[in-house]
Short mmCIF file of C-alpha atoms in Angstrom, two decimals:
data_model
loop_
_atom_site.label_atom_id
_atom_site.label_comp_id
_atom_site.label_asym_id
_atom_site.label_seq_id
_atom_site.Cartn_x
_atom_site.Cartn_y
_atom_site.Cartn_z
CA MET C 1242 14.83 126.81 156.26
CA ALA C 1243 16.27 124.22 153.87
CA GLU C 1244 19.19 125.38 151.75
CA PHE C 1245 17.38 127.87 149.53
CA TYR C 1246 20.28 128.29 147.11
CA THR C 1247 20.07 124.64 145.99
CA ARG C 1248 17.07 125.64 143.91
CA PHE C 1249 19.60 127.13 141.50
CA ILE C 1250 23.05 125.66 142.36
CA LYS C 1251 23.99 121.97 142.35
CA GLU C 1252 27.31 121.07 143.99
CA THR C 1253 29.58 118.04 144.28
CA PHE C 1254 31.95 117.47 147.19
CA ASP C 1255 34.82 115.04 147.78
CA GLU C 1256 35.14 112.64 150.71
CA ASN C 1257 36.55 115.48 152.84
CA GLY C 1258 33.59 117.73 152.15
CA ARG C 1259 35.50 120.03 149.81
CA LEU C 1260 33.75 121.51 146.80
CA THR C 1261 34.88 119.88 143.55
CA ALA C 1262 32.22 120.68 140.93
CA CYS C 1263 29.04 122.64 140.43
CA SER C 1264 26.32 123.44 137.92
CA TYR C 1265 23.37 125.81 137.58
CA VAL C 1266 19.66 125.07 137.37
CA TYR C 1267 17.33 127.86 136.28
CA ASP C 1268 14.42 128.52 133.96
CA GLU C 1269 14.65 130.44 130.70
CA ASN C 1270 12.98 133.39 132.38
CA PHE C 1271 15.15 133.43 135.52
CA ASN C 1272 15.00 136.78 137.27
CA TYR C 1273 16.67 137.47 140.64
CA GLY C 1274 13.83 139.75 141.70
CA TYR C 1275 11.02 137.30 141.03
CA ASP C 1276 12.82 134.03 141.75
CA VAL C 1277 14.96 134.92 144.77
CA ILE C 1278 13.70 138.07 146.49
CA ASP C 1279 9.95 137.58 146.09
CA PRO C 1280 9.98 133.95 147.34
CA LEU C 1281 12.09 134.98 150.34
CA GLY C 1282 9.71 137.85 150.99
CA THR C 1283 6.89 135.29 151.12
CA LEU C 1284 8.65 132.41 152.91
CA CYS C 1285 10.36 134.52 155.58
CA PRO C 1286 8.89 138.03 155.42
CA ASP C 1287 10.06 138.99 158.92
CA ARG C 1288 13.64 137.75 158.57
CA ARG C 1289 16.08 140.66 158.50
CA ALA C 1290 17.79 141.28 155.19
CA MET C 1291 19.76 144.40 156.07
CA ILE C 1292 20.83 146.55 158.98
CA TRP C 1293 21.72 149.97 157.59
CA ARG C 1294 23.61 152.54 159.61
CA ASN C 1295 25.54 155.70 158.89
CA ASP C 1296 28.14 157.98 160.43
CA ARG C 1297 25.38 160.30 161.70
CA GLY C 1298 23.87 157.68 164.01
CA GLU C 1299 20.87 156.73 161.86
CA ARG C 1300 19.74 153.11 161.70
CA THR C 1301 17.23 151.27 159.47
CA VAL C 1302 16.36 147.56 159.41
CA LEU C 1303 14.90 145.96 156.29
CA THR C 1304 13.31 142.50 156.21
CA PHE C 1305 12.93 140.33 153.14
CA GLY C 1306 9.27 141.27 153.22
CA ASP C 1307 10.28 144.93 153.06
CA VAL C 1308 12.61 144.35 150.12
CA LYS C 1309 9.90 142.50 148.21
CA ARG C 1310 7.28 145.16 148.91
CA LEU C 1311 9.43 148.24 148.30
CA SER C 1312 11.05 146.84 145.15
CA THR C 1313 7.61 146.07 143.70
CA ARG C 1314 6.41 149.60 144.46
CA THR C 1315 9.53 150.99 142.80
CA ALA C 1316 9.09 148.75 139.76
CA ASN C 1317 5.51 149.96 139.43
CA LEU C 1318 6.72 153.57 139.63
CA PHE C 1319 9.28 153.01 136.89
CA ALA C 1320 6.71 151.29 134.67
CA ALA C 1321 4.14 154.05 135.28
CA ARG C 1322 6.72 156.63 134.18
CA GLY C 1323 7.21 154.83 130.88
CA LEU C 1324 10.39 152.84 131.48
CA ARG C 1325 10.49 149.58 129.57
CA LYS C 1326 12.73 146.52 129.31
CA GLY C 1327 16.17 147.49 128.06
CA ASP C 1328 16.00 151.10 129.26
CA VAL C 1329 18.97 152.26 131.33
CA VAL C 1330 18.60 153.74 134.83
CA LEU C 1331 21.65 155.42 136.33
CA ALA C 1332 22.01 155.22 140.13
CA ALA C 1333 24.47 157.34 142.13
CA LEU C 1334 23.33 156.39 145.62
CA ARG C 1335 26.51 156.00 147.69
CA THR C 1336 25.66 153.16 150.10
CA HIS C 1337 22.12 154.18 150.98
CA TRP C 1338 19.78 151.24 151.51
CA GLU C 1339 17.57 152.50 148.70
CA TYR C 1340 20.15 151.27 146.18
CA TRP C 1341 19.23 147.63 146.86
CA ILE C 1342 15.53 148.43 146.42
CA VAL C 1343 16.12 150.25 143.13
CA ALA C 1344 18.35 147.44 141.85
CA VAL C 1345 15.82 144.67 142.52
CA ALA C 1346 13.05 146.80 141.01
CA ALA C 1347 15.07 147.40 137.87
CA HIS C 1348 15.84 143.68 137.57
CA LYS C 1349 12.15 142.82 137.81
CA LEU C 1350 11.31 145.03 134.83
CA GLY C 1351 14.34 144.00 132.81
CA LEU C 1352 15.76 147.52 133.00
CA ILE C 1353 19.52 147.94 132.81
CA LEU C 1354 20.82 149.44 136.04
CA CYS C 1355 23.95 151.58 135.73
CA PRO C 1356 25.50 152.06 139.20
CA VAL C 1357 28.07 154.89 139.32
CA TYR C 1358 30.22 156.53 141.97
CA TYR C 1359 28.42 159.51 143.51
CA ARG C 1360 31.48 161.79 143.53
CA LEU C 1361 31.93 161.93 139.77
CA THR C 1362 32.08 165.27 138.01
CA ALA C 1363 29.28 166.52 135.79
CA GLY C 1364 31.46 165.63 132.80
CA ASP C 1365 31.98 162.09 134.09
CA PHE C 1366 28.24 161.64 134.61
CA ALA C 1367 27.48 163.02 131.15
CA TYR C 1368 29.94 160.65 129.49
CA ARG C 1369 28.32 157.65 131.17
CA MET C 1370 24.82 158.86 130.39
CA GLU C 1371 25.62 159.36 126.72
CA LYS C 1372 27.56 156.11 126.41
CA ALA C 1373 24.81 154.03 128.03
CA GLY C 1374 21.81 155.93 126.63
CA VAL C 1375 20.41 156.62 130.11
CA LYS C 1376 16.64 157.23 130.37
CA ALA C 1377 16.33 157.97 134.12
CA VAL C 1378 18.55 158.85 137.08
CA ILE C 1379 18.32 158.51 140.84
CA THR C 1380 20.78 160.01 143.29
CA CYS C 1381 21.45 161.08 146.86
CA GLN C 1382 22.03 164.57 148.21
CA GLU C 1383 25.45 164.14 149.81
CA GLY C 1384 28.25 166.26 148.43
CA GLU C 1385 27.71 167.60 144.93
CA ALA C 1386 26.12 164.46 143.53
CA ALA C 1387 22.68 165.91 142.88
CA GLU C 1388 24.09 169.14 141.45
CA HIS C 1389 26.55 167.43 139.11
CA LEU C 1390 24.08 164.80 138.00
CA LEU C 1391 21.42 167.42 137.30
CA GLU C 1392 23.86 169.35 135.12
CA ALA C 1393 24.72 166.18 133.22
CA ALA C 1394 21.06 165.16 132.89
CA GLN C 1395 20.10 168.54 131.48
CA LYS C 1396 22.98 168.36 129.02
CA THR C 1397 22.01 164.87 127.83
CA GLY C 1398 18.25 165.44 127.88
CA VAL C 1399 17.35 163.04 130.73
CA THR C 1400 14.13 164.40 132.24
CA LEU C 1401 13.12 161.53 134.55
CA ARG C 1402 15.05 162.26 137.75
CA PHE C 1403 14.59 161.09 141.36
CA SER C 1404 16.43 161.81 144.58
CA ILE C 1405 16.37 160.31 148.04
CA GLY C 1406 16.52 162.34 151.24
CA GLY C 1407 13.63 164.66 150.41
CA ALA C 1408 12.89 167.10 147.64
CA ALA C 1409 15.77 168.60 145.65
CA PRO C 1410 15.76 171.15 142.80
CA GLY C 1411 15.32 169.37 139.48
CA TYR C 1412 14.33 166.03 141.07
CA GLU C 1413 11.22 164.22 142.23
CA ASP C 1414 11.18 162.87 145.79
CA PHE C 1415 11.68 159.11 145.35
CA HIS C 1416 9.99 158.10 148.61
CA ARG C 1417 6.98 160.29 148.00
CA CYS C 1418 6.67 158.84 144.49
CA ILE C 1419 6.61 155.19 145.59
CA GLN C 1420 4.38 155.77 148.62
CA ASP C 1421 1.11 155.19 146.76
CA GLN C 1422 2.34 152.63 144.23
CA PRO C 1423 0.82 149.11 144.33
CA GLU C 1424 2.60 146.35 146.26
CA THR C 1425 1.74 143.70 143.67
CA MET C 1426 2.58 143.39 139.99
CA GLU C 1427 2.37 140.99 137.09
CA ARG C 1428 5.63 139.25 136.30
CA ALA C 1429 7.38 141.02 133.43
CA ASP C 1430 8.61 139.03 130.45
CA THR C 1431 12.38 138.70 130.92
CA ARG C 1432 14.99 136.09 129.91
CA TRP C 1433 18.11 134.82 131.65
CA ASP C 1434 20.40 136.06 128.85
CA GLU C 1435 19.12 139.64 128.78
CA PRO C 1436 21.17 142.49 130.30
CA ILE C 1437 20.41 143.94 133.74
CA LEU C 1438 23.63 145.71 134.81
CA VAL C 1439 26.23 147.94 133.21
CA TYR C 1440 29.31 148.91 135.22
CA PHE C 1441 31.90 151.42 134.11
CA THR C 1442 35.39 150.17 134.88
CA SER C 1443 38.03 152.56 136.19
CA GLY C 1444 40.44 151.47 133.45
CA THR C 1445 44.16 152.14 133.15
CA THR C 1446 44.13 153.73 129.70
CA GLY C 1447 41.48 155.48 127.64
CA GLU C 1448 37.88 156.16 128.61
CA PRO C 1449 36.12 153.81 131.04
CA LYS C 1450 34.49 150.78 129.44
CA ALA C 1451 30.88 149.81 130.12
CA VAL C 1452 30.80 146.19 131.34
CA LEU C 1453 27.46 144.49 130.67
CA HIS C 1454 26.01 141.60 132.76
CA ASN C 1455 22.88 139.47 132.32
CA GLN C 1456 20.06 138.13 134.51
CA VAL C 1457 22.03 135.07 135.77
CA PHE C 1458 25.05 137.15 136.81
CA PRO C 1459 23.67 137.30 140.40
CA LEU C 1460 23.76 133.49 140.70
CA ALA C 1461 27.50 133.40 139.99
CA HIS C 1462 28.08 135.25 143.29
CA HIS C 1463 27.00 132.17 145.20
CA TYR C 1464 30.59 130.90 145.41
CA GLY C 1465 32.24 133.96 146.90
CA SER C 1466 29.52 134.52 149.47
CA ARG C 1467 29.24 130.88 150.57
CA TYR C 1468 32.92 129.94 150.60
CA MET C 1469 35.27 132.92 150.71
CA GLN C 1470 32.92 135.02 152.89
CA ASP C 1471 31.22 132.12 154.74
CA VAL C 1472 27.74 133.68 154.47
CA HIS C 1473 24.93 131.42 155.68
CA ASP C 1474 21.44 131.43 157.12
CA GLY C 1475 21.65 133.59 160.24
CA SER C 1476 24.97 135.32 159.49
CA LEU C 1477 25.44 139.09 159.55
CA HIS C 1478 27.94 140.15 156.91
CA PHE C 1479 29.72 143.52 156.69
CA ALA C 1480 31.49 144.72 153.54
CA THR C 1481 32.89 148.03 152.36
CA GLY C 1482 32.57 149.60 148.92
CA ASP C 1483 30.44 152.24 147.22
CA THR C 1484 27.45 150.92 145.26
CA GLY C 1485 28.92 152.51 142.14
CA TRP C 1486 31.46 149.71 141.89
CA GLU C 1487 30.99 146.11 140.78
CA VAL C 1488 32.53 144.81 144.02
CA VAL C 1489 29.20 145.42 145.79
CA ALA C 1490 27.51 142.79 143.61
CA GLY C 1491 29.83 140.14 145.00
CA THR C 1492 30.37 141.32 148.56
CA LYS C 1493 27.06 142.64 149.85
CA PHE C 1494 24.14 141.78 147.64
CA TYR C 1495 23.28 138.84 145.43
CA GLY C 1496 25.04 135.84 146.93
CA GLN C 1497 24.54 137.00 150.48
CA TRP C 1498 20.76 137.18 150.13
CA LEU C 1499 20.70 133.94 148.12
CA HIS C 1500 22.06 132.33 151.32
CA LEU C 1501 19.65 134.20 153.60
CA GLY C 1502 22.52 136.13 155.16
CA ALA C 1503 21.76 139.59 156.51
CA LEU C 1504 23.82 142.57 155.37
CA LEU C 1505 25.34 145.16 157.67
CA VAL C 1506 25.75 148.28 155.54
CA PHE C 1507 27.52 151.34 156.94
CA ASP C 1508 27.24 154.59 154.99
CA TYR C 1509 29.89 157.27 155.44
CA ASP C 1510 31.66 160.17 153.78
CA ARG C 1511 35.19 159.29 154.92
CA PHE C 1512 35.78 155.84 156.38
CA PRO C 1513 35.56 156.19 160.19
CA PRO C 1514 37.41 153.17 161.67
CA GLU C 1515 36.42 153.81 165.29
CA GLN C 1516 32.73 154.17 164.42
CA VAL C 1517 32.81 151.09 162.21
CA LEU C 1518 34.49 148.96 164.89
CA ALA C 1519 31.93 150.11 167.47
CA CYS C 1520 29.16 149.23 165.00
CA LEU C 1521 30.61 145.76 164.35
CA GLU C 1522 30.76 145.17 168.09
CA GLU C 1523 27.24 146.42 168.76
CA GLU C 1524 25.53 144.57 165.90
CA ARG C 1525 27.48 141.33 166.56
CA VAL C 1526 28.71 140.97 162.99
CA THR C 1527 29.84 137.47 161.93
CA GLY C 1528 31.94 138.27 158.85
CA ILE C 1529 33.87 141.08 157.16
CA MET C 1530 34.86 141.62 153.52
CA ALA C 1531 37.11 144.62 152.86
CA GLN C 1532 40.21 145.91 151.10
CA PRO C 1533 43.64 145.72 152.74
CA THR C 1534 43.49 149.50 153.17
CA VAL C 1535 40.42 149.14 155.39
CA TYR C 1536 41.98 146.39 157.50
CA ARG C 1537 45.06 148.55 157.96
CA MET C 1538 42.92 151.39 159.33
CA LEU C 1539 41.03 148.99 161.60
CA THR C 1540 44.21 147.43 162.97
CA ASP C 1541 45.80 150.85 163.47
CA VAL C 1542 42.90 151.63 165.83
CA GLY C 1543 43.06 148.11 167.27
CA MET C 1544 40.53 145.43 166.40
CA ASP C 1545 41.41 143.80 169.71
CA GLN C 1546 40.18 146.89 171.54
CA TYR C 1547 36.59 145.91 170.70
CA ASP C 1548 34.50 142.84 171.44
CA LEU C 1549 34.46 141.16 168.04
CA SER C 1550 34.00 137.66 169.44
CA SER C 1551 31.00 137.14 167.12
CA LEU C 1552 33.34 137.18 164.11
CA THR C 1553 33.88 133.81 162.43
CA ASN C 1554 35.27 134.82 159.02
CA LEU C 1555 37.40 137.56 157.49
CA ALA C 1556 37.85 138.08 153.74
CA VAL C 1557 40.00 140.52 151.80
CA GLY C 1558 40.30 141.59 148.18
CA GLY C 1559 40.77 144.47 145.78
CA GLU C 1560 44.55 144.73 146.02
CA LYS C 1561 47.56 142.72 147.10
CA LEU C 1562 47.56 141.68 150.76
CA SER C 1563 50.92 142.22 152.46
CA PRO C 1564 52.21 139.55 154.87
CA ASP C 1565 52.69 142.05 157.69
CA LEU C 1566 49.04 143.15 157.54
CA ALA C 1567 47.83 139.55 157.42
CA ARG C 1568 49.83 138.80 160.56
CA LYS C 1569 48.56 141.92 162.30
CA VAL C 1570 44.93 140.99 161.64
CA LEU C 1571 45.58 137.44 162.83
CA ASP C 1572 47.23 138.71 166.02
CA GLN C 1573 44.34 141.05 166.80
CA THR C 1574 41.42 138.77 165.88
CA GLY C 1575 42.72 135.21 165.83
CA LEU C 1576 41.28 134.85 162.31
CA VAL C 1577 43.06 134.25 159.00
CA LEU C 1578 42.27 136.64 156.16
CA HIS C 1579 40.72 134.81 153.21
CA GLU C 1580 42.07 136.39 150.04
CA GLY C 1581 40.54 136.26 146.57
CA TYR C 1582 41.06 137.25 142.97
CA ALA C 1583 38.27 138.76 140.86
CA GLN C 1584 37.57 140.99 137.87
CA SER C 1585 34.69 143.31 136.97
CA GLU C 1586 34.20 141.29 133.79
CA CYS C 1587 33.79 137.90 135.46
CA GLY C 1588 33.56 138.25 139.24
CA LEU C 1589 35.45 135.95 141.60
CA ILE C 1590 37.85 133.49 139.94
CA ALA C 1591 39.92 132.14 142.85
CA ALA C 1592 39.67 132.37 146.61
CA VAL C 1593 40.99 131.19 149.94
CA SER C 1594 38.30 129.66 152.13
CA LYS C 1595 37.73 127.28 155.01
CA ASN C 1596 36.32 124.74 152.57
CA MET C 1597 38.89 125.02 149.79
CA GLY C 1598 41.96 125.67 151.93
CA ARG C 1599 44.84 128.12 151.55
CA LYS C 1600 48.46 128.16 150.52
CA GLU C 1601 51.06 130.78 151.41
CA GLY C 1602 51.46 133.38 148.67
CA ALA C 1603 48.43 132.25 146.67
CA VAL C 1604 45.39 134.47 146.08
CA GLY C 1605 43.32 131.33 146.38
CA LYS C 1606 42.21 128.16 144.68
CA VAL C 1607 40.37 128.39 141.39
CA MET C 1608 36.62 128.15 141.93
CA PRO C 1609 34.96 125.23 140.10
CA LYS C 1610 32.46 127.62 138.50
CA TYR C 1611 35.10 128.28 135.81
CA HIS C 1612 37.52 126.17 133.76
CA VAL C 1613 40.69 128.24 134.25
CA GLU C 1614 43.98 127.73 132.43
CA ILE C 1615 47.26 129.62 132.20
CA LEU C 1616 48.05 130.62 128.62
CA LYS C 1617 51.69 131.13 127.66
CA GLU C 1618 52.91 133.65 125.09
CA ASP C 1619 53.43 130.88 122.53
CA GLY C 1620 49.71 130.02 122.70
CA ALA C 1621 50.12 126.77 124.63
CA PHE C 1622 48.57 126.10 128.02
CA ALA C 1623 51.12 126.25 130.83
CA SER C 1624 52.13 123.34 133.01
CA PRO C 1625 51.98 123.78 136.80
CA GLY C 1626 54.53 126.39 137.86
CA GLU C 1627 54.77 128.15 134.49
CA GLU C 1628 53.73 131.78 134.14
CA GLY C 1629 51.17 133.04 131.67
CA GLU C 1630 47.86 134.83 131.25
CA ILE C 1631 44.83 133.71 133.25
CA VAL C 1632 42.16 132.60 130.78
CA ILE C 1633 38.71 131.01 131.15
CA LEU C 1634 37.49 128.37 128.73
CA ALA C 1635 33.99 128.10 127.33
CA ASP C 1636 33.75 124.31 127.38
CA GLY C 1637 31.69 123.00 124.50
CA GLY C 1638 31.17 126.55 123.29
CA ARG C 1639 28.88 127.50 126.20
CA ARG C 1640 30.10 130.63 127.89
CA PRO C 1641 29.98 130.30 131.68
CA GLU C 1642 27.51 132.12 133.90
CA GLY C 1643 29.06 135.19 135.52
CA ILE C 1644 31.22 136.35 132.61
CA THR C 1645 30.35 139.69 131.05
CA MET C 1646 28.18 139.84 127.95
CA GLY C 1647 30.73 142.33 126.62
CA TYR C 1648 31.26 146.07 126.59
CA LEU C 1649 28.20 148.19 125.85
CA ASN C 1650 28.32 149.83 122.41
CA ASP C 1651 31.96 148.77 121.95
CA PRO C 1652 32.10 145.77 119.60
CA GLU C 1653 35.86 146.07 119.05
CA ALA C 1654 36.68 145.85 122.76
CA THR C 1655 34.13 143.07 123.20
CA ALA C 1656 35.71 141.07 120.39
CA ASN C 1657 39.06 141.29 122.17
CA LEU C 1658 37.66 139.54 125.26
CA TRP C 1659 37.17 136.22 123.50
CA ASP C 1660 39.46 134.32 121.19
CA GLY C 1661 37.20 131.51 120.08
CA ASP C 1662 36.33 129.69 123.29
CA ILE C 1663 39.02 131.46 125.35
CA PHE C 1664 38.19 134.45 127.58
CA HIS C 1665 41.20 136.71 128.19
CA THR C 1666 41.62 138.37 131.60
CA GLY C 1667 44.83 140.24 130.79
CA ASP C 1668 46.28 139.16 134.14
CA LEU C 1669 49.42 137.10 134.66
CA ALA C 1670 49.77 134.29 137.17
CA VAL C 1671 51.22 130.89 137.97
CA MET C 1672 48.94 127.97 138.88
CA ASP C 1673 50.24 124.95 140.74
CA GLU C 1674 49.17 121.32 140.42
CA GLU C 1675 46.45 121.74 143.06
CA GLY C 1676 44.80 124.68 141.33
CA TYR C 1677 46.18 127.44 143.57
CA LEU C 1678 46.72 130.73 141.77
CA PHE C 1679 49.78 132.91 142.38
CA TYR C 1680 49.01 136.33 140.93
CA ARG C 1681 51.79 138.24 139.17
CA GLY C 1682 49.99 141.37 137.98
CA ARG C 1683 48.46 142.90 134.89
CA ALA C 1684 50.05 141.81 131.65
CA ASP C 1685 50.45 145.47 130.74
CA GLY C 1686 51.79 146.32 134.22
CA ILE C 1687 54.73 143.96 134.17
CA ILE C 1688 58.09 145.73 134.26
CA LYS C 1689 60.41 144.86 131.38
CA THR C 1690 64.03 145.58 132.32
CA LYS C 1691 67.18 144.36 130.59
CA GLY C 1692 65.08 141.84 128.68
CA TYR C 1693 63.50 140.40 131.85
CA ARG C 1694 59.84 140.50 132.88
CA VAL C 1695 59.42 141.51 136.53
CA SER C 1696 56.23 141.57 138.59
CA PRO C 1697 56.03 144.76 140.69
CA LEU C 1698 53.89 142.90 143.22
CA GLU C 1699 56.68 140.42 143.82
CA LEU C 1700 59.11 143.23 144.64
CA GLU C 1701 56.62 145.04 146.84
CA HIS C 1702 56.08 141.80 148.75
CA VAL C 1703 59.77 141.85 149.77
CA LEU C 1704 60.17 145.58 150.43
CA VAL C 1705 57.13 145.83 152.71
CA LEU C 1706 58.69 143.29 155.09
CA HIS C 1707 61.04 146.01 156.32
CA PRO C 1708 59.63 147.41 159.60
CA GLY C 1709 60.04 150.98 158.35
CA VAL C 1710 57.83 150.48 155.28
CA LYS C 1711 54.15 151.19 155.82
CA GLU C 1712 53.28 150.61 152.17
CA CYS C 1713 54.96 150.87 148.80
CA LEU C 1714 54.47 150.79 145.07
CA VAL C 1715 57.00 149.58 142.52
CA ALA C 1716 56.85 150.72 138.90
CA GLY C 1717 58.90 150.70 135.73
CA VAL C 1718 60.25 154.12 134.72
CA PRO C 1719 61.37 154.52 131.07
CA ASP C 1720 65.15 154.25 130.75
CA PRO C 1721 67.23 154.41 127.55
CA ASP C 1722 69.59 151.66 128.69
CA LEU C 1723 67.40 149.33 130.71
CA GLY C 1724 64.10 149.70 128.88
CA GLN C 1725 62.45 150.30 132.24
CA LYS C 1726 64.19 151.19 135.49
CA ILE C 1727 62.71 149.48 138.56
CA THR C 1728 61.68 152.28 140.90
CA ALA C 1729 60.06 152.14 144.32
CA TYR C 1730 57.80 154.70 145.99
CA VAL C 1731 57.67 154.25 149.75
CA VAL C 1732 55.41 155.51 152.56
CA LEU C 1733 57.34 155.21 155.82
CA GLU C 1734 56.01 154.15 159.19
CA GLU C 1735 55.92 156.84 161.87
CA GLY C 1736 59.31 157.38 163.48
CA TYR C 1737 61.41 156.70 160.36
CA ALA C 1738 63.16 159.61 158.63
CA PRO C 1739 62.90 159.93 154.82
CA ASP C 1740 66.59 160.66 154.36
CA GLU C 1741 69.44 159.29 152.26
CA ALA C 1742 70.49 156.84 154.95
CA MET C 1743 67.01 155.34 155.06
CA LYS C 1744 66.94 155.12 151.27
CA GLU C 1745 70.21 153.19 151.24
CA GLU C 1746 69.00 150.92 154.04
CA LEU C 1747 65.84 149.99 152.12
CA LEU C 1748 67.67 149.43 148.87
CA SER C 1749 70.15 147.18 150.65
CA PHE C 1750 67.34 145.34 152.45
CA HIS C 1751 65.50 144.56 149.22
CA ASN C 1752 68.35 144.07 146.81
CA GLY C 1753 70.33 141.90 149.18
CA GLN C 1754 67.68 139.18 148.92
CA SER C 1755 66.63 139.59 145.28
CA ALA C 1756 67.97 138.34 141.98
CA GLY C 1757 70.06 140.83 140.03
CA PHE C 1758 67.43 141.66 137.43
CA LYS C 1759 64.90 142.30 140.22
CA LYS C 1760 67.01 144.88 142.02
CA ILE C 1761 65.38 148.23 142.72
CA ARG C 1762 67.41 150.93 140.94
CA ASP C 1763 65.86 154.00 142.53
CA LEU C 1764 63.65 154.80 145.51
CA PHE C 1765 61.57 157.81 146.49
CA PHE C 1766 59.74 158.64 149.69
CA VAL C 1767 56.15 159.85 149.31
CA PRO C 1768 53.65 160.97 151.97
CA ALA C 1769 50.91 158.70 150.63
CA LEU C 1770 49.89 156.54 147.68
CA ALA C 1771 47.00 157.75 145.57
CA ARG C 1772 43.95 155.49 145.52
CA ASN C 1773 40.87 155.38 143.40
CA SER C 1774 37.42 155.92 144.92
CA ASN C 1775 37.18 152.22 145.79
CA GLY C 1776 40.37 152.30 147.88
CA LYS C 1777 42.59 150.53 145.36
CA VAL C 1778 46.12 151.84 144.79
CA ILE C 1779 46.43 153.51 141.38
CA ARG C 1780 49.36 151.70 139.85
CA GLY C 1781 50.01 154.25 137.12
CA GLN C 1782 50.25 157.29 139.39
CA PHE C 1783 54.03 157.68 138.88
CA SER C 1784 54.09 156.80 135.18
CA LYS C 1785 55.34 160.26 134.23
CA GLU C 1786 58.35 160.17 136.53
#
């Protein structure tokens, strides 16, 4: 099939075939459900769209014809139950294949889908339901999801409730409800600039914010899927991540299907590396997108112990990639990890890829979908090599596709995102003359010691090179003399003793090759680093030390 995505994306390449510029082409009423999924369901109804498996040995295959048909049935169900454009549907579905059906159905009607993590407490669910004004919920029956969500729904007065996996107290059986719904529908009246998604960010301070995205947000995921993840017609792409997190939009949904790539989705309670590796081998997966934590688990088992010869591309994101892990993956697979930098508010900003190249230490090259600059504290744009905040410019006043519409029901926080035509990310970096981005960390996570600004990631990058360090986290601890005392928290590799001698060895190892103001002042051994539900290290976990 001819390049389907070119219906919506126009690209320019240099003489070496590298992407240099791009633009979007879409109608005022663009809708991913009607304009991407339904045409694919008609043009190639038997082409596989997803292979779904779980840790209990179950397997389901969906074609594009299935996705078109089931999403239309679901949309008809929602409409029959009184849901209308702008209504919010909360989905806590783990990584069940039904999530993708519900999402496309919601998009078709112009509903606002609110994906959330299924392990939230009843209080967490209730907060999100009240904040977003939820009108309906759908959930799975693993863990306490259905119980907690029911409690929250009853508290907030949400009476329209569905569950997958059969009947459950307080819920209607989703599959039974859609069974007799029509497989055709009239196109609903939607516009490209209307909202379809609201994600709650994990946040570092205060209550989670509700990030709102519009109908063309799915198109902006073209770049990550095509370049960083190398998804193409005939590929089979595997990615981790619960559907409650925005990462799923960019790693196993919109861009992948826009390029006719099939998804390999593996559902589990606790990540089972041996089962996943066996699945990748059996299904002949062509690409992986995962966090460093996942790659560490896979390499600990041994990726070279399985036949992964079908792999052609590996991508990584979500947290800083350590050099030792990158080398380990390369040794076991022969493939370089393609790193990237993204935010919930604007998706992928920079990436390493076969097309755009890579540079040691960089999180990638800025994607041409955005005009990115580095903004210094004095308000001037930085020259190559100067540190500052990563910002995105709205050239000519038009805000780029892919950037959040703002925070739902939070005008003050929304106003802080934009300063005229400048979108603030709150992240610090250096950009070189070729457009490669060297990430330094959150602006509010930078350690300030003795008048100096120090990136914890930079220090962690050095400390983790010691063979005894499995992983580490560096933070600033309040100190009356220094402002903040640079402190390291270290998880040791097996066979290394967490004693005073080891502490002194690590301090000497790091401080002997670091500038004076970057020296680690104290070091503690910990059994593990706390992570959020998406596998990312929680940077503020030792803030009360």
